[in-house]
Tab-separated table of C-alpha atoms in Angstrom:
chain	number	residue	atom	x	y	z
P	27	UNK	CA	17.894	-79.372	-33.670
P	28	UNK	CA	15.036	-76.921	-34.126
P	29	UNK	CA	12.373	-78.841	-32.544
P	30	UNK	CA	14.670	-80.116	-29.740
P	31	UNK	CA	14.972	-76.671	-28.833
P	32	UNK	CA	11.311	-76.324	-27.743
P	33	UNK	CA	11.555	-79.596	-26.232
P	34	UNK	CA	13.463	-78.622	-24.066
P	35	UNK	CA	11.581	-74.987	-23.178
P	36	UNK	CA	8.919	-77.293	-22.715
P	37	UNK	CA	10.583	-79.849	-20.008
P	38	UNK	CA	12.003	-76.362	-18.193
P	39	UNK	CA	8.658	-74.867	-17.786
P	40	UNK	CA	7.516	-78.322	-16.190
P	41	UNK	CA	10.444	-78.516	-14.051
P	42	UNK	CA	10.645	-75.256	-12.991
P	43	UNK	CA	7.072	-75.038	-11.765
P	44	UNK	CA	7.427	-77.978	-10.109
P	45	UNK	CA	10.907	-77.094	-8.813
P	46	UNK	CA	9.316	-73.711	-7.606
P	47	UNK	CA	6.433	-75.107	-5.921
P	48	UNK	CA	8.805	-77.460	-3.725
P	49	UNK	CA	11.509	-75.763	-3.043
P	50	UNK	CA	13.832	-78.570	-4.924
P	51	UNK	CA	15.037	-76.578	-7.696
P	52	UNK	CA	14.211	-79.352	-10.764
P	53	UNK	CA	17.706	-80.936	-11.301
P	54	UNK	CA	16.152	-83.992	-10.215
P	55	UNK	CA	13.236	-83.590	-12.974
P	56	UNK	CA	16.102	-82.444	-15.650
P	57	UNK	CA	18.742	-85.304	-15.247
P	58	UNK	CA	16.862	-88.194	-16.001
P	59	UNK	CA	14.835	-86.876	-18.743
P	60	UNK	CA	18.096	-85.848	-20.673
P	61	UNK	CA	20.185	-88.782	-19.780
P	62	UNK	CA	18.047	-91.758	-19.778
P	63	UNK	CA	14.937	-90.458	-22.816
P	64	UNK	CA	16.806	-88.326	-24.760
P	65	UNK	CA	20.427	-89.836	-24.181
P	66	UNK	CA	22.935	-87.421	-23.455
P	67	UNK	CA	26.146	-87.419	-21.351
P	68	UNK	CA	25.560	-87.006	-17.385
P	69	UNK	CA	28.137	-84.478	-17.916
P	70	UNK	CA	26.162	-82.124	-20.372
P	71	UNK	CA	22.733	-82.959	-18.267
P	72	UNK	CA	24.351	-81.964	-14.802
P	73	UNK	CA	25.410	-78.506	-16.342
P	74	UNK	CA	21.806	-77.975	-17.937
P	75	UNK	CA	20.732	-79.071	-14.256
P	76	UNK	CA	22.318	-76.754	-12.318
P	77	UNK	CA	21.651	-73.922	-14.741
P	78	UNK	CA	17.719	-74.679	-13.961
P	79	UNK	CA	18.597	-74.608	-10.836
P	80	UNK	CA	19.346	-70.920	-10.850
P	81	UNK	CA	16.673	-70.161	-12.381
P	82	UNK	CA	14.146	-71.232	-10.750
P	83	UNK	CA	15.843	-69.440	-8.282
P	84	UNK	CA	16.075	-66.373	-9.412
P	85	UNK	CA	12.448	-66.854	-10.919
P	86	UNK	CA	10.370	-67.771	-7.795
P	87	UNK	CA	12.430	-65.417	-5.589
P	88	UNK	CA	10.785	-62.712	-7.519
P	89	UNK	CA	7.798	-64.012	-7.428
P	90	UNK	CA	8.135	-64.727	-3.396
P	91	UNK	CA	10.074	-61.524	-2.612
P	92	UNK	CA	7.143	-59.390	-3.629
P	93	UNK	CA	4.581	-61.415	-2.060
P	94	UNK	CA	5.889	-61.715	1.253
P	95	UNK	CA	6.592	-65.242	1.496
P	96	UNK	CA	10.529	-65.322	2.170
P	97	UNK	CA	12.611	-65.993	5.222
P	98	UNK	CA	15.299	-63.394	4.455
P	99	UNK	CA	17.258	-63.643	7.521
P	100	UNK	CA	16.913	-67.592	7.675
P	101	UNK	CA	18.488	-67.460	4.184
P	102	UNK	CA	21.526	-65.473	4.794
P	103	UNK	CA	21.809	-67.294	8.382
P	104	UNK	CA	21.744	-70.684	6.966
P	105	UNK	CA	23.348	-70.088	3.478
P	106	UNK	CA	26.892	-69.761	5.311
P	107	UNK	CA	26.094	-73.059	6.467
P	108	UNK	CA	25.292	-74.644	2.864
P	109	UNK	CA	28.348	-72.451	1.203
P	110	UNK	CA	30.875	-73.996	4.104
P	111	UNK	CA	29.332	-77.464	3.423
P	112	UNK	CA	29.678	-77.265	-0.401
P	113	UNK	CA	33.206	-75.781	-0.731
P	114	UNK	CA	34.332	-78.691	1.975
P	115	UNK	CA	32.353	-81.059	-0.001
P	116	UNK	CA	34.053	-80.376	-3.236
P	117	UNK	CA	37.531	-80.502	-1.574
P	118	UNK	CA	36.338	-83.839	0.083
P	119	UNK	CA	35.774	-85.690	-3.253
P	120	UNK	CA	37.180	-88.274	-3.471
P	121	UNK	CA	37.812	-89.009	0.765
P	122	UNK	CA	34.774	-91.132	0.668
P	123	UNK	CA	33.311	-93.319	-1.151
P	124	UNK	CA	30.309	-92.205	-2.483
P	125	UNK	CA	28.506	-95.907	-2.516
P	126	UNK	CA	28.477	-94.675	1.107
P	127	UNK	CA	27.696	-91.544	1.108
P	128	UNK	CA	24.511	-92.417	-1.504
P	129	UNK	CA	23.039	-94.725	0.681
P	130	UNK	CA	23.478	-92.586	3.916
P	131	UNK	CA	21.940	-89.791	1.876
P	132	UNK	CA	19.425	-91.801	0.313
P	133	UNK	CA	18.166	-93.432	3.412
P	134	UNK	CA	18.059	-90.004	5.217
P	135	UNK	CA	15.488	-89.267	2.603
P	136	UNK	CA	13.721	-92.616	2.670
P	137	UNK	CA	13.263	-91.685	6.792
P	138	UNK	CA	12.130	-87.953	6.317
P	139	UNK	CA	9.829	-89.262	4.008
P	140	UNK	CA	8.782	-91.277	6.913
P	141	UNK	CA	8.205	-88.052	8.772
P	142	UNK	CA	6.356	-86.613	6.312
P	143	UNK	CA	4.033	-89.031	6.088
P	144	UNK	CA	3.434	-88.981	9.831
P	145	UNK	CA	2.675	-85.333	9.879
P	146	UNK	CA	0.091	-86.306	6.901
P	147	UNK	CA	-1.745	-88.243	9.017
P	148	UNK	CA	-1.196	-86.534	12.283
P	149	UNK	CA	-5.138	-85.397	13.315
P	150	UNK	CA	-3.234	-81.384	14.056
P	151	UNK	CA	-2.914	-81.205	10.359
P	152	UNK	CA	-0.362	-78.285	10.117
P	153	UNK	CA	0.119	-76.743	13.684
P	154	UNK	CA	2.286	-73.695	13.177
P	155	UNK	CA	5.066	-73.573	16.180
P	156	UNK	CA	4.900	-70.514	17.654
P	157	UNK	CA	6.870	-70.727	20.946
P	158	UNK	CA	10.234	-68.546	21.952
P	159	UNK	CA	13.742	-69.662	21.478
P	160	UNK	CA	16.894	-68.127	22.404
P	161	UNK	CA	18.710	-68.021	19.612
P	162	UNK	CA	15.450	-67.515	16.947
P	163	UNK	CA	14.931	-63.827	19.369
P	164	UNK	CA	18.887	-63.196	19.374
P	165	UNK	CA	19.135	-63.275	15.168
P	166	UNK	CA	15.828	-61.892	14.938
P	167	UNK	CA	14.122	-65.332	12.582
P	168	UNK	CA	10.437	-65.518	13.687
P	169	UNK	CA	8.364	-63.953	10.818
P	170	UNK	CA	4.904	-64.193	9.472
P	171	UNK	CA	3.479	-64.543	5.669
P	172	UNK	CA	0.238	-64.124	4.240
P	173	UNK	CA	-1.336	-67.777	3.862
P	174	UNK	CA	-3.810	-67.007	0.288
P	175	UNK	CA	-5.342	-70.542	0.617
P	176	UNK	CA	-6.780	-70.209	4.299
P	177	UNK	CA	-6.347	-66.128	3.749
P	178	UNK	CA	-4.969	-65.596	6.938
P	179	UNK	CA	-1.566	-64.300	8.034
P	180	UNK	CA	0.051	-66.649	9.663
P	181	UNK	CA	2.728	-65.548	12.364
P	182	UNK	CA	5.271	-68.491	13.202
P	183	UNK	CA	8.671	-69.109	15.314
P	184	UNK	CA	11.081	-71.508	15.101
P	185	UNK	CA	13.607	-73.470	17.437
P	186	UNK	CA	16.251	-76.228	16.719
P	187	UNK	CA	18.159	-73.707	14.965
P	188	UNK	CA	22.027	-74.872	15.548
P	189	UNK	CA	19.841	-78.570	14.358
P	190	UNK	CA	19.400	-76.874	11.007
P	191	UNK	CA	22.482	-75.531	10.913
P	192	UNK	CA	23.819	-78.515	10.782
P	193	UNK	CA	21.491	-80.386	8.351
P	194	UNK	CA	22.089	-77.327	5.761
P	195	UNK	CA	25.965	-77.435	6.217
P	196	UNK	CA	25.200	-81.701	5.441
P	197	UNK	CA	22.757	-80.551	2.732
P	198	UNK	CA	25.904	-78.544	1.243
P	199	UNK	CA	28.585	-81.155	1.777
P	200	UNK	CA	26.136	-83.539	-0.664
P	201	UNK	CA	25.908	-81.522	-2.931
P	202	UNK	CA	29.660	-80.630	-3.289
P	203	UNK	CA	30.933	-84.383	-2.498
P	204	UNK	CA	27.928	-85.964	-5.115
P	205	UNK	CA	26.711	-82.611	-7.797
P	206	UNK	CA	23.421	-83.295	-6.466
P	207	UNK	CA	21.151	-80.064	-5.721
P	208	UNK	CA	19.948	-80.402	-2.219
P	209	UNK	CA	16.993	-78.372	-2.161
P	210	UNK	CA	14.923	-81.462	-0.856
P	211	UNK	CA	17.004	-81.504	2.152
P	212	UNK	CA	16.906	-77.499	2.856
P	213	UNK	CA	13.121	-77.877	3.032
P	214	UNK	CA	13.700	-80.755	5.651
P	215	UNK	CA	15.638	-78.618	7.571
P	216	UNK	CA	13.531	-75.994	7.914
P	217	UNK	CA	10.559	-77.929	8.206
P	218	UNK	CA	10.928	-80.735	9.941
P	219	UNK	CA	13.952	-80.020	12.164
P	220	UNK	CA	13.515	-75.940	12.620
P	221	UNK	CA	9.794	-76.467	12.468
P	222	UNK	CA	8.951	-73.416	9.911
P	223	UNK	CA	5.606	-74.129	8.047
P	224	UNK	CA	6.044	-75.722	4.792
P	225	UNK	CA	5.601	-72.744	2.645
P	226	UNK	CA	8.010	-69.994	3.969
P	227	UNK	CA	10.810	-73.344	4.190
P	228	UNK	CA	9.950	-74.005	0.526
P	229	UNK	CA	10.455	-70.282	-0.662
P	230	UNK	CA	13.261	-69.629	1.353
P	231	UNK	CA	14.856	-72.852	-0.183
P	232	UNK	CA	14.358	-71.682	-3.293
P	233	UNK	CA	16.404	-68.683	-2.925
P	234	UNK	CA	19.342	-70.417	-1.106
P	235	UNK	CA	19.901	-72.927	-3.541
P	236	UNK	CA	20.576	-70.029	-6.197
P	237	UNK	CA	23.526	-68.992	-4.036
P	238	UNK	CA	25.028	-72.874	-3.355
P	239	UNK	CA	24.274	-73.204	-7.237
P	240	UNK	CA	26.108	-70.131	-8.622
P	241	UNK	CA	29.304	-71.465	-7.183
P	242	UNK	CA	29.615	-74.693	-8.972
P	243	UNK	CA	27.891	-72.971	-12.377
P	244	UNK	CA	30.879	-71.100	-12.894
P	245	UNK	CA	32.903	-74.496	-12.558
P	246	UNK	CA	30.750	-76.201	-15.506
P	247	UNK	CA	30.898	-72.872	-16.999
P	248	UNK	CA	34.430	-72.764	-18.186
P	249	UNK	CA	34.880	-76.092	-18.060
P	250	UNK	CA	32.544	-76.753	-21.071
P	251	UNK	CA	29.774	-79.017	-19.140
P	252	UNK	CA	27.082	-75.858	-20.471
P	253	UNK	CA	25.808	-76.572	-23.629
P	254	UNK	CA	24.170	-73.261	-25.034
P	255	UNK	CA	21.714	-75.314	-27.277
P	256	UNK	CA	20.088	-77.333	-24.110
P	257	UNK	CA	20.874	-74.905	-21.143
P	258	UNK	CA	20.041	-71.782	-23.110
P	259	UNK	CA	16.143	-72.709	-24.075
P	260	UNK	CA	15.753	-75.273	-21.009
P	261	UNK	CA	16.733	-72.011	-18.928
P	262	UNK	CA	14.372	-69.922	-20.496
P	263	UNK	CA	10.954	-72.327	-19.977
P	264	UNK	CA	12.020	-72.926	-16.110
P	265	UNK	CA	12.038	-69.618	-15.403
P	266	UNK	CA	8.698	-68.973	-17.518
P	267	UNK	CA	7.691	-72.053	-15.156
P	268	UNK	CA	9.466	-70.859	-12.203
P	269	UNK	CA	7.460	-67.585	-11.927
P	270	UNK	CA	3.976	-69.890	-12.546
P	271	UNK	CA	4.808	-72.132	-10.095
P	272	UNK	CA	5.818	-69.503	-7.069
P	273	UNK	CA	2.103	-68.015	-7.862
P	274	UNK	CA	0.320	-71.504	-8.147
P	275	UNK	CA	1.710	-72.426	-4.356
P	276	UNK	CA	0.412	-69.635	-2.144
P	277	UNK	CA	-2.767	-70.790	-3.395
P	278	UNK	CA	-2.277	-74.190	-2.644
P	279	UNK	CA	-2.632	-75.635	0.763
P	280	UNK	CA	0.201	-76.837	2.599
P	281	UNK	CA	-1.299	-80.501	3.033
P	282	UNK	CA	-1.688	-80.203	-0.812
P	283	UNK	CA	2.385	-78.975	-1.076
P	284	UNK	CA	3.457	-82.022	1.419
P	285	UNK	CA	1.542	-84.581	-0.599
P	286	UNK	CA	3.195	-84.155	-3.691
P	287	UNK	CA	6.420	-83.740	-1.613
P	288	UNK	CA	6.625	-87.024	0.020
P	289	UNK	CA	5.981	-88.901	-3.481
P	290	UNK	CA	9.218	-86.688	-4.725
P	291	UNK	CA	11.169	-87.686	-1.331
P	292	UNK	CA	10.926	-91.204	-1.693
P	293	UNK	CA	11.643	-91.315	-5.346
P	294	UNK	CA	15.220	-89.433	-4.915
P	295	UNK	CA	15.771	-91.219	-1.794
P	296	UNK	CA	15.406	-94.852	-3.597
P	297	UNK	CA	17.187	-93.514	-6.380
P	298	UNK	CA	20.310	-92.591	-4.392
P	299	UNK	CA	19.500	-96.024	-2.407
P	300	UNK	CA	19.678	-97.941	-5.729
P	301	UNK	CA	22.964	-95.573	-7.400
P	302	UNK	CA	24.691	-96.311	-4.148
P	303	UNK	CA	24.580	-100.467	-4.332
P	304	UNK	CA	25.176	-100.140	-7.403
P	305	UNK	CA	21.689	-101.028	-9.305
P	306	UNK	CA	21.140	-97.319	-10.837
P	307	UNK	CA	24.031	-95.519	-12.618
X	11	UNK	CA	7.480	-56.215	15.721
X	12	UNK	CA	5.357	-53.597	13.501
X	13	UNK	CA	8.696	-51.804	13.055
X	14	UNK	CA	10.853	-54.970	12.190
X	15	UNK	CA	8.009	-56.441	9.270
X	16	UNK	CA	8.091	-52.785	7.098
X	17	UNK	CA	12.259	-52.585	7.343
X	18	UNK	CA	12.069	-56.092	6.106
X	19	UNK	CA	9.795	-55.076	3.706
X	20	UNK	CA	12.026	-52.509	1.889
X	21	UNK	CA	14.819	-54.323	1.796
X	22	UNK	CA	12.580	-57.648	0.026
X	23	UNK	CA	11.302	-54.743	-2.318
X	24	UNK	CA	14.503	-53.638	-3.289
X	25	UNK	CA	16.683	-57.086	-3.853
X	26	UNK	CA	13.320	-58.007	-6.003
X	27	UNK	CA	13.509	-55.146	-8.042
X	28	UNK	CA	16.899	-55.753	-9.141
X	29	UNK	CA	16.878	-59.072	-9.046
X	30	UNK	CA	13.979	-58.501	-11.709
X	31	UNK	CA	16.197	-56.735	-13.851
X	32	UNK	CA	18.833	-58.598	-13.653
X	33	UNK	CA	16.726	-61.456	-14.482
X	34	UNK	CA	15.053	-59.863	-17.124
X	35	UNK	CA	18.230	-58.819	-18.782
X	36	UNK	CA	19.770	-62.125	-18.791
X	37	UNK	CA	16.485	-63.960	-19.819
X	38	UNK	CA	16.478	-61.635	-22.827
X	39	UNK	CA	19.874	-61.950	-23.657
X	40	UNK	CA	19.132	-65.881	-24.134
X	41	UNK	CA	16.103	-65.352	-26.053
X	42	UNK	CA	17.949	-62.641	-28.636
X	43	UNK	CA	20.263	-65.530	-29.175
X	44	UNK	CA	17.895	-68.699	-29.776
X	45	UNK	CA	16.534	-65.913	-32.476
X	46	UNK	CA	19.365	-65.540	-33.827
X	47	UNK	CA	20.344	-69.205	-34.186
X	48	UNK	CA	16.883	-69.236	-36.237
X	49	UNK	CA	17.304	-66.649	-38.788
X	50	UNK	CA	20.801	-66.858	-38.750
X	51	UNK	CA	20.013	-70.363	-39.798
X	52	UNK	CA	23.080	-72.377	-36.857
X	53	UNK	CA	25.294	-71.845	-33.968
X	54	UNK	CA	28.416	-69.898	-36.026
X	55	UNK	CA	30.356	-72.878	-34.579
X	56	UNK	CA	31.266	-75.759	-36.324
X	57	UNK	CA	29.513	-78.710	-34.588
X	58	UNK	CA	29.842	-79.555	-31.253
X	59	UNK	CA	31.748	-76.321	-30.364
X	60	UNK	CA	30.801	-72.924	-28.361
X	61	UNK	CA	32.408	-69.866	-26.937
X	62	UNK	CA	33.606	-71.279	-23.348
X	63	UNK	CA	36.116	-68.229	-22.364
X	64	UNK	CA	35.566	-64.060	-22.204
X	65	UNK	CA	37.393	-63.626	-25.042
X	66	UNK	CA	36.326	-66.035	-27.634
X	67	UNK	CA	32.734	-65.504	-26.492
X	68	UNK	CA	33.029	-61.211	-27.135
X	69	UNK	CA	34.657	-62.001	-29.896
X	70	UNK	CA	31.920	-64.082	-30.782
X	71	UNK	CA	28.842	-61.525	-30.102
X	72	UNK	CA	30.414	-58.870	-31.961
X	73	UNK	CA	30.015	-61.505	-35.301
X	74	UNK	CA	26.510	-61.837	-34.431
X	75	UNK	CA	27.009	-65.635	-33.799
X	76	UNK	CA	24.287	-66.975	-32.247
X	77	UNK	CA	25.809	-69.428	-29.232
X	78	UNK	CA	28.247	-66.745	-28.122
X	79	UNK	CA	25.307	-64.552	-27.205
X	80	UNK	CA	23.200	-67.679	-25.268
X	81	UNK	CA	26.630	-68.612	-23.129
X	82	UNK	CA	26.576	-64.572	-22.300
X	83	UNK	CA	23.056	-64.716	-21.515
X	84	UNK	CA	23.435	-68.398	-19.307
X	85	UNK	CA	26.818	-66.228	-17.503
X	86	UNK	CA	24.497	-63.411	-16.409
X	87	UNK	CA	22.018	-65.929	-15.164
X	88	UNK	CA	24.593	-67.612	-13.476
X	89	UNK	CA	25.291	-63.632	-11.702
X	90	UNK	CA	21.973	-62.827	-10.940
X	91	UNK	CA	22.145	-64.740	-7.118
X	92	UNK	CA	25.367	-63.197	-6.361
X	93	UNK	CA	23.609	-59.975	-7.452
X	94	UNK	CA	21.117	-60.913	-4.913
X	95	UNK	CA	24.036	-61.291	-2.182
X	96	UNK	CA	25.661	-57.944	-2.847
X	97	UNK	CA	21.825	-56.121	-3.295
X	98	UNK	CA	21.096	-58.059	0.245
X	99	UNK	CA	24.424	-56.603	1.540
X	100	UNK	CA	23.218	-53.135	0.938
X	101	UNK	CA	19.635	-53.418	2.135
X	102	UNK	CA	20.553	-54.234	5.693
X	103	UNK	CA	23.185	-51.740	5.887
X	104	UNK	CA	20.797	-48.977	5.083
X	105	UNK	CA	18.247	-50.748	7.565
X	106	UNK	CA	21.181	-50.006	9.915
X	107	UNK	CA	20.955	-54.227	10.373
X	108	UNK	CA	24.653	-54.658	10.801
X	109	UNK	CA	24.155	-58.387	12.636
X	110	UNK	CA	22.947	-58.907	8.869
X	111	UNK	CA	25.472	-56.958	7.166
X	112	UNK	CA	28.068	-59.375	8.302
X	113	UNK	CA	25.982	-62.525	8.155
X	114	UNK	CA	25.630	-61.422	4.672
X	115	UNK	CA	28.953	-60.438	4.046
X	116	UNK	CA	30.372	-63.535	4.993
X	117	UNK	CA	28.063	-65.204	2.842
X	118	UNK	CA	29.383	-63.219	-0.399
X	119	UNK	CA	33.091	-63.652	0.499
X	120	UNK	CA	32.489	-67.526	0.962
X	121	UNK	CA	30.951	-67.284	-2.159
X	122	UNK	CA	33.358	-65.694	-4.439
X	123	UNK	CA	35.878	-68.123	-2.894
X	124	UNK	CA	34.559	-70.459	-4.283
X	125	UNK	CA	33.850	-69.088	-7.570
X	126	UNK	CA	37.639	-68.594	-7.643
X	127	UNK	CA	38.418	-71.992	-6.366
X	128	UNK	CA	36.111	-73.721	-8.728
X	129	UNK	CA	37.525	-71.514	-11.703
X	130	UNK	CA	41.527	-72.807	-10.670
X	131	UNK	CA	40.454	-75.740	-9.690
């Protein structure tokens, strides 16, 4: 019991840099590793999961809110979106089936993966959008952050925004209707479909998906999902890795950020892919 | 624009300072009670069991036992975003951002719904 409990200080600080770096949160990282190598019940692992998921949360968001990196007002906008989608989602379970709903899902990720790999290639490298947009002026979004890799700030817009809207009130239905965190899908939305550069939509993801966790945490809370001898250490290295990885990604350059994104894409997206016809469990 | 970075930059300052605390707090919370399952030498439950409810888990702290002081420490973890909600609330109001304050606003009550739903449900 001892040694498992730096085991698992030691998978947290992984995930949670990781998890801070992208935006995703680490669930995805956590899950596996305790169901499949070390053999515990989905049940305990998705409690443990969404407890990292708050912390690297709250973690990075430190770590982002003092270094100017966060899109405050794009995270309150958007968060009544994900908070909608999640509460419908969890009243929804069971409407659908969710072979459906993890292929839809998964292949949404396969194609934005897709994407991603497009704008690799794409000779503009990472063109920040900085045109107007009605609604971006009217709720005050465009913003700028301090780039420490190209040491420049960098002063960007946004447009699409009802597009996001949308995408974050899906990215909150999936993760009500299937206990999935959906932090993968909140950088999508900013990114790809509200155009925000990679590293202000991977911060500000971060923060949001503390909020659309803390919800359901209370839920595996009292219903006895938490296990105080894995969440309570695991908790404790994510957020050690959590703060790392918030200061180890301003330095990084975007390109760098989206190439180990679009590995991490495809992998969840053939993962749900696979669960939903039936070939993972 | 000069005028709309610095408000935004007092109200980031202040939700990080708390949230820091709050963090902090929690974080340290946990770590007093892996200690404590060290030199206490186990959990202070028989196997497979921990403090799941207010009561038992108070009850629980004040015997020193190890797991009711982690689940305390995991609950205010689990607090520290709303914290960052209410903190949020109170930043735009005294940036006199009141588009924000009810953005905001909504976002807590939505939130505490379904803190109450999930706990009934």
């Amino acid at each position: 019991m001892n040694s498992s409990m730096i085991l698992f200080i030691v998978i947290g600080l992984v995930a949670g840099t990781l998890g801070a770096v992208l935006g995703i949160g680490g669930g995805m990282i956590i899950t596996p590793i305790l169901t499949v190598m070390m053999g515990l019940d989905i049940k305990y692992a998705i409690g443990a999961s969404i407890i990292s998921v708050i912390a690297t949360s709250s973690g990075a968001t430190i770590a982002y809110l003092k270094d100017d990196m966060l899109n405050l007002r794009v995270a309150m906008f958007l968060e009544i979106a994900t908070t909608v989608g999640a509460i419908m989602g969890a009243l929804l379970v069971g409407a659908f089936s969710s072979t459906f709903l993890y292929v839809l899902f998964g292949f949404f990720l396969l194609y934005s993966t897709y994407n991603m790999i497009r704008k690799l290639m794409s000779k503009k490298g990472e063109a920040v959008y900085t045109g107007h947009d009605s609604t971006v002026d009217k709720l005050r979004l465009a913003d700028s952050y301090y780039d420490k890799a190209e040491k420049k700030q960098v002063d960007y817009s946004m447009k699409n925004v009802p597009g996001g809207f949308i995408m974050m009130w899906a990215a909150g239905l999936a993760s009500g209707l299937l206990g999935i965190g959906s932090g993968a899908f909140k950088v999508i939305a900013m990114d790809t479909i509200m155009k925000m550069p990679l590293k202000p939509s991977s911060a500000t993801s971060n923060l949001m998906m503390g909020v659309t966790a803390a919800a359901s945490a209370t839920v595996y809370f009292f219903n006895g999902s938490i296990r105080p001898d894995i969440a309570g250490p695991l908790s404790i290295g994510v957020l050690v890795g959590a703060t790392i990885g918030a200061r180890l990604m301003q330095v990084l350059k975007p390109k760098l950020i989206r190439m180990i994104f679009v590995p991490v894409i495809f992998y969840m997206g053939m993962q749900m892919v696979l669960k939903g016809f039936g070939v993972l469990h | 624009m000069k005028m709309k970075k610095d408000e935004m930059r007092d109200v980031e300052l202040i939700i990080g300072k708390i949230l820091r605390v709050g963090v902090i707090v929690s974080a340290a919370v946990i770590v007093i009670g892996i200690l404590l399952y060290f030199f206490n030498g186990g959990a202070g439950y028989p196997n497979g069991e921990w403090p799941r409810r207010f009561g038992v888990m108070f009850q629980g702290i004040a015997q020193g036992k190890s797991y009711a002081v982690i689940m305390l420490g995991i609950f205010l973890l689990i607090l520290t975003p709303v914290l960052r909600v209410v903190v949020s609330i109170y930043a735009f109001a005294k940036e006199h951002d009141r588009l924000y304050v009810y953005i905001t606003t909504a976002v807590l009550i939505i939130l505490i719904f379904a803190m109450i739903f999930g706990y009934n449900g």
